[in-house]
Each structure stands twice: as structure tokens, then as C-alpha cells.
XYZ file of C-alpha atoms in Angstrom:
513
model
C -61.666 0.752 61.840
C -64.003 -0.669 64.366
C -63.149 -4.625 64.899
C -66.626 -6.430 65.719
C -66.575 -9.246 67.362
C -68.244 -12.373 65.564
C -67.481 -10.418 61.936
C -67.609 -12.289 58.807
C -65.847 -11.254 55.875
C -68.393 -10.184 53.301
C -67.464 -10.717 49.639
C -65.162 -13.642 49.621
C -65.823 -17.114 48.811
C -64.261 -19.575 50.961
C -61.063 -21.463 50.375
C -62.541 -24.876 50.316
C -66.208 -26.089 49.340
C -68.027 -25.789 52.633
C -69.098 -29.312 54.341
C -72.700 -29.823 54.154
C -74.354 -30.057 57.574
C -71.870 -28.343 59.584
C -72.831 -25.336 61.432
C -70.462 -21.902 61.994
C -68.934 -22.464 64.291
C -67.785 -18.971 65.335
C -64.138 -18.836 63.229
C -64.362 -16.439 61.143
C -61.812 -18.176 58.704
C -63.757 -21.611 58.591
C -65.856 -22.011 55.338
C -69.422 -21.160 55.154
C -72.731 -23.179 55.006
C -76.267 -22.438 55.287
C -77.780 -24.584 58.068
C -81.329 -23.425 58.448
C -83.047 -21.089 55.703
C -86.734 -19.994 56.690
C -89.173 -18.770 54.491
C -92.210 -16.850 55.751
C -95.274 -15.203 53.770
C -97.422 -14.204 51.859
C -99.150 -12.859 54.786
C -103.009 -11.607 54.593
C -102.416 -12.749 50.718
C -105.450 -12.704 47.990
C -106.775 -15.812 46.026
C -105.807 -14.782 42.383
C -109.345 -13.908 40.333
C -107.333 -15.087 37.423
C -104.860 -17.842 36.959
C -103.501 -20.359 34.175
C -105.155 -23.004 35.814
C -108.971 -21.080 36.059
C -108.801 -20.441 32.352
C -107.438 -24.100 31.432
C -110.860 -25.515 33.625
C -113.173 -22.485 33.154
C -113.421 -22.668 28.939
C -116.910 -20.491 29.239
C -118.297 -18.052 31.915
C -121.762 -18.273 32.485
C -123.587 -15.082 30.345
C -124.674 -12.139 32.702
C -127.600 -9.341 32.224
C -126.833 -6.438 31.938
C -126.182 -5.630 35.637
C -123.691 -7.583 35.865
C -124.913 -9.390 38.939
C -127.674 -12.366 38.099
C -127.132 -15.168 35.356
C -129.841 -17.065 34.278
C -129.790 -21.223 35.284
C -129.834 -22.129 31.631
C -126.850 -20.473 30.827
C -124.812 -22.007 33.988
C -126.265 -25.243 33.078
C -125.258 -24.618 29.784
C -121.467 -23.618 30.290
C -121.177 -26.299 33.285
C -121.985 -29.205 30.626
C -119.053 -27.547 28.232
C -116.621 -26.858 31.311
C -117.102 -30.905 32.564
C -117.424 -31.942 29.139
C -113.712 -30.536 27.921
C -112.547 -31.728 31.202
C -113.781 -35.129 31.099
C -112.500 -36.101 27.675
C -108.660 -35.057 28.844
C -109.022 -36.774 31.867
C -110.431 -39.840 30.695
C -108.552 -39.736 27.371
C -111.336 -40.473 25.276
C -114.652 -39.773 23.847
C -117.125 -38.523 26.502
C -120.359 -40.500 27.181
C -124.004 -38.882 27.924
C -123.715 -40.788 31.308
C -120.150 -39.297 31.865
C -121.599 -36.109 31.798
C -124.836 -36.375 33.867
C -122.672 -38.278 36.607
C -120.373 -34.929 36.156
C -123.784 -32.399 36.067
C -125.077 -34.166 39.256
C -122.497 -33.511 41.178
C -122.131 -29.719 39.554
C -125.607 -28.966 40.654
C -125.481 -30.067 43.969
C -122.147 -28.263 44.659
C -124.007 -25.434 43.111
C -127.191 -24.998 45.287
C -125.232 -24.696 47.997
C -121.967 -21.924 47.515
C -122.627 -20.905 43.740
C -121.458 -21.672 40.207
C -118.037 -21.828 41.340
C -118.192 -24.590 43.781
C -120.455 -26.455 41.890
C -117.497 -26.896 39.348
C -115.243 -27.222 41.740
C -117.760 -30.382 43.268
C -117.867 -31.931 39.710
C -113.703 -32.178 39.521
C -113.436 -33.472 43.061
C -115.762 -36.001 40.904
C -113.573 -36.397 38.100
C -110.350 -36.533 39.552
C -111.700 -39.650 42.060
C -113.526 -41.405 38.705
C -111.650 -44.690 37.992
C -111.842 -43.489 33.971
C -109.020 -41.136 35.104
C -106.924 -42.818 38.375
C -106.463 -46.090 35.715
C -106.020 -46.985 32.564
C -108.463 -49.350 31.170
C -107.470 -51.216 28.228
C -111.198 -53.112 27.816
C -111.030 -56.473 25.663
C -113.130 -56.723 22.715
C -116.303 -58.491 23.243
C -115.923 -60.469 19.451
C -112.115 -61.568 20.317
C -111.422 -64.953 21.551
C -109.524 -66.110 25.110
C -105.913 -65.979 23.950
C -106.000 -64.201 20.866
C -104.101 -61.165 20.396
C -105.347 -58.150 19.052
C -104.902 -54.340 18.498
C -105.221 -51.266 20.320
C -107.878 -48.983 19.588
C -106.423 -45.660 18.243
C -107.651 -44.258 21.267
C -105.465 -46.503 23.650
C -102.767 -46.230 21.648
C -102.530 -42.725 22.482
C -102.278 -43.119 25.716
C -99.854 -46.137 25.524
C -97.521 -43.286 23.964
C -97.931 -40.121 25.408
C -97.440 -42.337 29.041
C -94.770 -43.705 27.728
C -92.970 -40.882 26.293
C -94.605 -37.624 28.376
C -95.222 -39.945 31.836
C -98.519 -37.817 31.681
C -101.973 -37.764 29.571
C -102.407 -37.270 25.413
C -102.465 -33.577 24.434
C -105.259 -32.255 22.638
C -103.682 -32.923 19.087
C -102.985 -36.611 20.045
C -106.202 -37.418 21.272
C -108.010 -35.371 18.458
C -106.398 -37.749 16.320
C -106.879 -40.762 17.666
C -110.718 -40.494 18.403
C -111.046 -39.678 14.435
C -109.267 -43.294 14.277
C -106.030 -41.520 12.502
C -102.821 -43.226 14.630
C -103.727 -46.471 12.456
C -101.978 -44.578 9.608
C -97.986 -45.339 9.969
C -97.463 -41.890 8.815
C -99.221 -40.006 11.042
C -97.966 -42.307 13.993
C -94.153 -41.553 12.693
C -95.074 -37.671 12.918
C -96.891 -37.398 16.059
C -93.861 -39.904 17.797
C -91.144 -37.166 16.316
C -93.729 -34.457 17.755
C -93.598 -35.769 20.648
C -89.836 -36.386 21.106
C -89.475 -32.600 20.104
C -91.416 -31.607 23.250
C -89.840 -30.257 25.945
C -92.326 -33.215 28.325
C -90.397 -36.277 26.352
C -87.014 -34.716 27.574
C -88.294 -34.202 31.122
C -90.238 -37.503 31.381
C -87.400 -39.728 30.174
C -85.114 -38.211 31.603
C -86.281 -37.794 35.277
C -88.081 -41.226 34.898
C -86.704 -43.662 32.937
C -82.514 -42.748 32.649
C -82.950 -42.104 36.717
C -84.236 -45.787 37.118
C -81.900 -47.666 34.173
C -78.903 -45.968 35.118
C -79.659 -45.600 39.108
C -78.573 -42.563 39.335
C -81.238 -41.117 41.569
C -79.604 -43.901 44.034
C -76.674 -40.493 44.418
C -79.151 -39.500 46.852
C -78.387 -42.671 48.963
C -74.928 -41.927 49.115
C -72.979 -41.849 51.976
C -69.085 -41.267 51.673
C -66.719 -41.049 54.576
C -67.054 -38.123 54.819
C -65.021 -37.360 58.059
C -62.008 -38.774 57.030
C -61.583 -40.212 53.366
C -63.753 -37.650 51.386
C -64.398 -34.599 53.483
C -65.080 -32.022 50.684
C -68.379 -34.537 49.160
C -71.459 -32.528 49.732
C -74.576 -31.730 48.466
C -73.462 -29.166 45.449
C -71.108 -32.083 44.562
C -74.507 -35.315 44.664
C -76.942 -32.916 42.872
C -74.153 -32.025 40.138
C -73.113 -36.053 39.398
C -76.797 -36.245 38.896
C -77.632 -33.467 36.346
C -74.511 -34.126 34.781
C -75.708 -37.268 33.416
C -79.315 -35.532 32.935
C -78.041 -33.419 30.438
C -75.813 -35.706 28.552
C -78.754 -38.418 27.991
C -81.202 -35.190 27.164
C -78.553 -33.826 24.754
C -78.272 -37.244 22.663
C -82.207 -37.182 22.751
C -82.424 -33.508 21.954
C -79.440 -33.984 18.830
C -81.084 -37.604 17.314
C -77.333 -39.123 18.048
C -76.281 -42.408 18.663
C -77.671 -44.168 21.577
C -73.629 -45.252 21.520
C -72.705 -41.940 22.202
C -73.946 -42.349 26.043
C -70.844 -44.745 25.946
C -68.613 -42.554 23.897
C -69.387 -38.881 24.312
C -66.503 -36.594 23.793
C -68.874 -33.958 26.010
C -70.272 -33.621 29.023
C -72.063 -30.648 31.112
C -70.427 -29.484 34.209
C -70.256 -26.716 36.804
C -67.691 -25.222 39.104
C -68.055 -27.626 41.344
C -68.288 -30.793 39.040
C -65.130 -29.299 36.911
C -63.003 -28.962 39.909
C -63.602 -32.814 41.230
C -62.979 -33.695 37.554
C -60.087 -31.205 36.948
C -60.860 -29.349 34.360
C -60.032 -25.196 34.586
C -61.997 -22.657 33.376
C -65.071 -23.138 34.371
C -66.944 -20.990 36.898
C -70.256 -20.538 38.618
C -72.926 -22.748 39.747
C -74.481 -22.446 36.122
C -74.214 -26.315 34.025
C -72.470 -25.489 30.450
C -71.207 -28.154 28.009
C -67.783 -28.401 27.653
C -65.256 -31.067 25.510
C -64.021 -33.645 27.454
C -60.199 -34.438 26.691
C -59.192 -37.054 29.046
C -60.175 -40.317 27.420
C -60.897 -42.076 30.411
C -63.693 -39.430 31.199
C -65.774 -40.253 27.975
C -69.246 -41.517 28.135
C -71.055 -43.148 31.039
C -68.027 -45.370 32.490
C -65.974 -41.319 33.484
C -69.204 -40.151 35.101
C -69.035 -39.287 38.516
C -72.902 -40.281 39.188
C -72.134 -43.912 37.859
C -69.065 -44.434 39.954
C -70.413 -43.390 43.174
C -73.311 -45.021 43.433
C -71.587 -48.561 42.666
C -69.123 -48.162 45.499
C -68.921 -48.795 49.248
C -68.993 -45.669 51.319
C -65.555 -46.009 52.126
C -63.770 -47.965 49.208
C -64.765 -48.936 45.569
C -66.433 -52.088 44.976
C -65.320 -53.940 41.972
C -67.854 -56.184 42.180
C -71.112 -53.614 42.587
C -69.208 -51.827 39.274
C -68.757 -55.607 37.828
C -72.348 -56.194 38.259
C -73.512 -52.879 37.553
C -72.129 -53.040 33.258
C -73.114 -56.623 33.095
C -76.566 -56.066 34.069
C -77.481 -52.520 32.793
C -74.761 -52.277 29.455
C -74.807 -55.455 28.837
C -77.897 -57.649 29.554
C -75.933 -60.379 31.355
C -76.895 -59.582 34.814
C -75.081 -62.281 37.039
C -76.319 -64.732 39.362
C -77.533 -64.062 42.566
C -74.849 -64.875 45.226
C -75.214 -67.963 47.249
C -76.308 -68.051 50.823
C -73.377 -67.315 53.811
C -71.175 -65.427 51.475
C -67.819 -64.551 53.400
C -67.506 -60.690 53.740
C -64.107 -59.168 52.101
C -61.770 -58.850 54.318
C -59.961 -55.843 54.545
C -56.553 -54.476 55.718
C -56.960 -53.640 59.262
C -54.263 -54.133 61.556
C -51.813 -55.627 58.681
C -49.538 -54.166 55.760
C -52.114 -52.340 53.289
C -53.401 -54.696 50.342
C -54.635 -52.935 46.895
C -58.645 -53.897 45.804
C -56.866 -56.840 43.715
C -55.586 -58.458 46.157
C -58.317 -58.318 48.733
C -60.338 -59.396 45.718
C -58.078 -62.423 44.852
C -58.250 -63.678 48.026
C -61.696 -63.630 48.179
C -62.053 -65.515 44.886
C -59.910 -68.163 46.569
C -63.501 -69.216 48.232
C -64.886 -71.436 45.693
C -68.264 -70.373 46.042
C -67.461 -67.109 45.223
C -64.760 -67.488 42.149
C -67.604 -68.556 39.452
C -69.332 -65.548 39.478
C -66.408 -63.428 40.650
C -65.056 -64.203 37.574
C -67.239 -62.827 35.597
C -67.901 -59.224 37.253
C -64.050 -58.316 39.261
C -62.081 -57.619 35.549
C -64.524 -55.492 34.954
C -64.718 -54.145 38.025
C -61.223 -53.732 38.251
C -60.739 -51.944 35.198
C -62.366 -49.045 36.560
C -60.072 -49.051 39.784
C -58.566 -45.611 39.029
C -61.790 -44.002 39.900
C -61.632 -43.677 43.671
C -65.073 -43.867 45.248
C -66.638 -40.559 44.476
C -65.383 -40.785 40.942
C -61.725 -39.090 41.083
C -58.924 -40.525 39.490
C -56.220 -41.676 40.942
C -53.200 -43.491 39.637
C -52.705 -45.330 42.971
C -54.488 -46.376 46.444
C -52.858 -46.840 50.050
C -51.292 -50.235 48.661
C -49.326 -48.240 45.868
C -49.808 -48.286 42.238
C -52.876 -49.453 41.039
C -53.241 -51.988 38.221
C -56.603 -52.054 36.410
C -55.917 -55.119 33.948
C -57.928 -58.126 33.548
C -58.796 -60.793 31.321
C -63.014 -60.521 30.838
C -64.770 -63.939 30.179
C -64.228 -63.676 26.618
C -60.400 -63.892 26.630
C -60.101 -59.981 25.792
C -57.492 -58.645 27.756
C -58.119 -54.965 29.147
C -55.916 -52.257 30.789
C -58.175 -49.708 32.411
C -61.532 -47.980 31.326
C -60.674 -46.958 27.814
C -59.558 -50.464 27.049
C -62.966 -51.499 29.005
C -65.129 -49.011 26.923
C -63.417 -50.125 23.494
C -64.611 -54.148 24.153
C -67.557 -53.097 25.194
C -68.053 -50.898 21.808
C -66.386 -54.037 19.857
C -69.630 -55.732 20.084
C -72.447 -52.482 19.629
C -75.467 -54.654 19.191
C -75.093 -56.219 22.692
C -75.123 -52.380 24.083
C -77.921 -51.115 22.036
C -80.095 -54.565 22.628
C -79.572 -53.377 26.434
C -80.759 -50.188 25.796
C -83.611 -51.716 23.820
C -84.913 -54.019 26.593
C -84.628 -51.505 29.467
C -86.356 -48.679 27.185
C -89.038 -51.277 26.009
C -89.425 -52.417 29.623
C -90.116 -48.547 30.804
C -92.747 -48.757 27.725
C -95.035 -51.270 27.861
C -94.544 -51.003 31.931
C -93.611 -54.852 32.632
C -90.901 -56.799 31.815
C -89.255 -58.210 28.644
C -89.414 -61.755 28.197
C -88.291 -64.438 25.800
C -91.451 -64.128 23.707
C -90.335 -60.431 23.139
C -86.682 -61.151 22.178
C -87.487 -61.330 18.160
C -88.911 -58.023 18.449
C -85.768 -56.867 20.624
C -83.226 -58.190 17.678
C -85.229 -56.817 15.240
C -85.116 -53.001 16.477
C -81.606 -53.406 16.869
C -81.281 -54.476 13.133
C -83.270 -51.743 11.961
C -81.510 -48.935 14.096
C -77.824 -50.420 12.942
C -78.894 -49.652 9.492
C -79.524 -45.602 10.364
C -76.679 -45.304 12.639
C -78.156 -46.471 15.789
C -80.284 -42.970 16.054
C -82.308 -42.581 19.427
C -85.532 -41.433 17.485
C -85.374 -44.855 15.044
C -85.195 -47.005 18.155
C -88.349 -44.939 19.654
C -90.035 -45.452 16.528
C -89.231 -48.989 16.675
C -90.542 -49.785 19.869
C -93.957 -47.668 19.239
C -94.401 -49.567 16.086
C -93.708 -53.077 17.528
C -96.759 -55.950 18.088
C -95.554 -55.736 21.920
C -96.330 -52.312 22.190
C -99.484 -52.156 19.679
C -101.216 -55.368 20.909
C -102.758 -56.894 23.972
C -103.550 -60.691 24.134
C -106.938 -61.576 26.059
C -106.884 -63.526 29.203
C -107.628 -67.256 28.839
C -111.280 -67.299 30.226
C -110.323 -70.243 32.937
C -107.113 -67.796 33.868
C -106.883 -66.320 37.426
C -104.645 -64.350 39.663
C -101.525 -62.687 37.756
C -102.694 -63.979 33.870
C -106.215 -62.282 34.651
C -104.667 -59.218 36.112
C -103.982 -58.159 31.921
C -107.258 -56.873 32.031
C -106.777 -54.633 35.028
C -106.267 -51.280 34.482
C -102.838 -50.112 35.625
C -102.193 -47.582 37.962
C -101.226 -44.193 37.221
C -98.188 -44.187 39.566
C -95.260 -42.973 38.828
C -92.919 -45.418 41.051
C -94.871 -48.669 40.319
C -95.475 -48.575 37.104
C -91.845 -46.627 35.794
């Protein structure tokens, strides 16, 4: 055998996950990572004649003679009006106006005379796609309704209402078709086209990505930044992209299955790869490919055992019972705590003394009385969920020894860890699912809930108790609500923010969701 110097053996994974970042380093027994990966190409490459996107803007080709090579300017003109026609009614979500299309035509014609048929469609999107019909969307006040009134939608901006609210993207062709003929108005047809719409592979992407990422904070996993050279040296980037589709899967799954929205709380299931399974312990799984497996460690169930959640309320190099604290009472519970005073001491930690355990460093800082009223409130909780290390292992004890997770919360319930945690919490569903309700009718009507809305709030939750606290009922509810039906005009002497109602909103993804 010929030894080569610098050889690498081929076939074998490595004996540890690799360390993201870190370059090879010339051992041929160190573990592996990509550290650059180039892509070059197409070179000299062709623009397609053909495409899904040609045929979704060109709905009509211009007729030719028989030679194939003139077209009369009737016939452009002709097809032109139907291409900028079909495209201005998705873009604008609505009925198209003669004036929408001669703005449209004008520019067509112009791009026309000068490089063909082609770019004179091409000059009427730029157009379209800079029109403030499409870039916002305007919810106009009825000229016959009265400063502070409220009133409905029209059908028409209804159906945008819902397909932004439950696609993050424009009204399909079915949706709009219905509401121009005036047909959401029918509860019915509203109940159908929401279930349509929940079907569709778009509601599962949109909610998902958008509005779990931003309730639940797990897109903050991307923000993480573990000790990595000395506490967790194995966290990487296989390991931050798997706590976050972990918890993509589960929420789409509940959607997908019309369960309980308590199920994101009690889940007996969860979605995993090789990776994921191995910091969680569980054999027998293989491959970089998520699959759904049972979940038999109690303490693993639901939201409060999932990696994402734990990580991104802890310190880089500890936990933080009081970002965890903070974390349930604001986003389970709907008692988000007050903000801390000004000149809060830091917590002081165990450097240069004996080790102390998270309680302890915790108690002490509660003996600062300007801490221990809110303290209080969030470190039980906090506490309870000690056994998960920073990065979401468990761990029966720390460098202090063993770890006790009991607490008294406010109530007087005494709890022992996260299943005792999870069971209070479940003791009192209503709380949980009005949570869920605010934050899901917050992401709807893109502002925030206030006390005026609170009736409507207690009444979905009512409704959805009644049919087992199903994801699609509480949709429904929401849709169906005055909130997200109604607008109420601006006071005629109003300025500034109260005027602003009759702004159009912006189509922006990260300001509006």
C-alpha cells in the first residue's frame, strides 16, 4: 500500500459531531467540517424561452400570419390589455378599473416602441409592481359612514384580511373570485374557504415560518451563542437548525391533524434527526432526514422539553431562570412581568469561591428588595426547568451537586420539576389557550390586542372549549370576530397615530408580522 501524506480516510463518519467553524487542521483523525463550499456556473447559459413564471404573466400570445414573423398592432394591443388586465386584478386584489388599465397600456406601449412586445410587458409590470394599489393595502372608509362609527369590510377586503393573515401573501384566484361577486358575506362560504385555506400547503408555511417563529422566538436560535470552547463544545449548526425545525414540525403537525392547540403543551411526539435524537437520547434514529417519533420521557413532552425553547431563554454559559420565568409568563400565560427597575445588581456568580447551584445564586439575589417582587413571580418557574442545562440536555445535577427544581408559584401550587410545571399550567387550560388567542389574533389583525378586544378574546376561548380546543375552531373564531371583520373610521379632528387607521399598511413581512 502506498501511505500518502495528508490522506483522509474516505467512508467513515467521524467519532464526534464536527465543530462548526473550525478548519482541518491536517490530523487525519480530527473530525471533519466543510469551511468554504464554492459554487460556480452556469457558464455561457441560455434565458429559458419557456418558464412557469412566462406562462403565469403571458395568459395570450399576440396572433401571427402565417409566416410566422409579423403580428398585427391590434392583436398586441389586444393581448397586452388581457396580459395587464389578469395581472392587475391579482396584484391589486380587486376589481380592475378602465384607468388601471390605460395607466398599465401607457406604459406597455412605450416599452413597446422601443425593444418589442416583450419589453413593453415587461415596462407595464415594472409599473405594477411600483403602483401603491399593490406595495399597500388600502382599506378606504366609506364616504356615507360617520367619524367613529364602525363598520364592515367589503367582501373584497376581507379577502385580503385572510389570505394575509393565513398565506402571508395575496388572495388566490378562487378567493378573490368570490369575494368580488360579494360571496364571503355568506358564513358558509367564509367557514369553507377558511378550512380551504388551512388545508393549503401556504397556511402551514406562512404560520409556521411567520407567526410560531415570532410567538415562540424561536428564530432567536440563530442568536445563540453557547460556550462553545469549554462548556458545550459539540453545539453547532446541524444541532441550531434542528431545535428549530423540530418545533416547525410539531406546531405544523397539530395544524395539519385539527388537534388541540393544548397539545403544543402536551405532545407525546416530536420530529427529530440524528443529530437532535442523540442530544435528546433517544436510539434508533439515523440520518439527517426529520421523522416523528414517540416521546417517552415525560419531561420531554410539549413545548417546555424542546430544545429550541430552552436555549434561547438561557445565558450563553448558564441557564437563566429568570429569562425561562419570564419567557411562560409572558408567551403561555399572558402575565408578562414588569419591567425591571433601573440599576439592577447583576447575579453574582461563583468565581473564586466554593460552587453555588442556580438557587442559591438566585436567592441571594432576591435578598435585594428591588428585585424579590418580581423575582417572585418568574424564579419557581424558572427553576422548575433547572434540569435542562443550557442547550436543552438534562441533567440531574450542576457543578454545585444535585439539583432541586421545586418551588412554590404565586398561586400557592407547589411544583417539583417540569412535569409538575406543565400539569399547573394545564390545571387552568383557558389561561393557555386565551394566550394563544391573543398572540394569534395579534399576528391577524397586525396590531396589538387591547382591553376593548378582551370580550372577543374570552369568547373564542368559550367557543373552542366546547369542541375540544381544535386549532381550526379558534381560526374560525378569530376570522369571524367584529375585530377582524370591522374597521372603525377616524374621528375627523383625529391626527397622528388615530388617523394613521386609514393608512394603508405595508406589505412587509417583519413590520407588520
Amino acid at each position: 500500500a502506498v501511505k500518502v501524506d495528508g490522506a483522509k480516510p474516505e467512508g467513515l463518519g467521524p467519532d464526534r459531531i464536527p465543530i462548526w467553524g473550525h478548519d482541518y487542521d491536517g490530523d487525519v483523525r480530527a473530525p471533519l467540517a466543510f469551511s468554504v463550499l464554492l459554487v460556480g456556473g452556469p457558464y455561457d447559459g441560455q434565458t429559458p424561452q419557456e418558464s412557469l413564471s412566462r406562462r403565469r404573466i403571458f395568459v395570450c400570445h399576440p396572433k401571427q400570419v402565417v409566416s410566422g414573423i409579423s403580428r398585427t398592432t391590434s392583436d398586441e394591443t389586444a393581448c397586452a390589455t388581457k396580459i395587464v388586465t389578469t395581472l392587475a386584478r391579482r396584484a391589486y386584489r380587486r376589481s380592475v378599473t378602465p384607468e388601471d388599465v390605460q395607466t398599465l397600456l401607457g406604459f406597455y406601449k412605450e416599452g413597446r416602441a422601443n425593444a418589442g412586445f416583450d419589453a413593453g410587458i415587461r415596462s407595464a409590470l415594472e409599473r405594477l409592481l411600483v403602483s401603491p394599489d399593490f406595495l399597500f393595502r388600502i382599506e378606504a372608509d366609506p364616504a356615507n359612514v360617520k367619524p367613529g362609527v364602525p363598520y364592515r369590510l367589503s367582501d373584497v377586503e376581507l379577502a385580503s384580511r385572510l389570505s394575509f393573515f393565513l398565506w402571508s401573501s395575496i388572495p388566490d384566484d378562487e378567493l378573490l373570485d368570490l369575494a368580488i361577486r360579494g360571496k364571503l358575506s355568506d358564513a358558509k362560504t367564509l367557514d369553507l374557504q377558511v378550512r380551504r385555506m388551512l388545508a393549503d400547503q401556504r397556511a402551514r408555511t406562512a404560520l409556521v415560518q411567520n407567526f410560531l417563529s415570532q410567538w415562540l422566538q424561536v428564530r432567536n436560535v440563530w442568536l445563540l451563542t453557547p460556550d462553545a470552547s469549554r462548556q458545550y463544545p459539540w453545539f453547532d449548526d446541524n444541532l441550531r437548525t434542528a431545535f428549530r425545525r423540530e418545533v416547525e414540525l410539531l406546531f405544523e403537525a397539530i395544524m395539519r391533524q385539527d388537534r388541540s392547540v393544548l397539545d403544543l403543551l402536551t405532545a407525546d411526539f416530536t420530529f427529530v434527526d440524528e443529530r437532535l435524537a442523540k442530544h435528546y437520547g433517544i436510539p434508533g434514529v439515523y440520518g439527517s432526514q426529520f421523522r416523528r417519533v414517540a416521546v417517552t420521557e415525560e419531561a420531554r413532552k410539549g413545548l417546555l422539553g424542546k430544545g429550541a425553547v430552552l436555549a434561547v431563554t438561557s445565558n450563553a454559559d448558564r441557564t437563566s431562570p429568570v429569562v425561562r420565568g419570564k419567557w411562560i409568563l409572558d408567551n403561555l400565560q399572558g402575565m408578562p412581568p414588569p419591567s425591571p427597575p433601573a440599576n439592577v445588581p447583576p447575579l453574582s456568580d461563583s468565581a473564586g469561591t466554593e460552587p453555588k447551584s442556580m438557587r442559591e445564586q438566585m436567592a441571594a439575589h432576591r435578598a435585594n428588595p428591588v428585585c424579590a417582587s418580581c423575582h417572585k413571580l418568574m424564579d419557581p418557574i424558572g427553576l422548575a426547568l433547572e434540569n435542562f442545562d443550557a442547550i436543552g440536555r438534562w441533567r440531574t445535577k450542576d457543578a454545585a451537586g444535585p439539583i432541586d427544581a421545586s418551588g412554590d408559584l404565586l398561586e400557592g401550587t407547589h411544583v417539583d420539576g417540569v412535569v409538575q410545571l406543565r400539569e399547573a399550567l394545564l390545571k387552568r387550560p383557558d389561561v393557555f389557550v386565551g394566550t394563544f388567542t391573543e398572540k394569534l389574533m395579534t399576528y391577524a389583525l397586525e396590531r396589538g390586542v387591547d382591553a376593548p378586544d378582551m370580550p372577543t378574546v374570552r369568547s373564542i376561548v368559550r367557543d373552542v372549549g366546547q369542541r375540544n380546543y381544535k386549532f381550526s375552531t379558534l381560526v374560525l373564531g378569530i376570522v369571524k370576530s367584529p375585530a377582524f371583520q370591522m374597521r372603525l373610521k377616524a374621528e375627523a379632528s383625529d391626527s397622528g397615530l388615530k388617523a394613521a387607521q386609514s393608512v394603508p399598511k405595508r406589505l412587509d413581512g417583519v413590520s407588520l408580522r
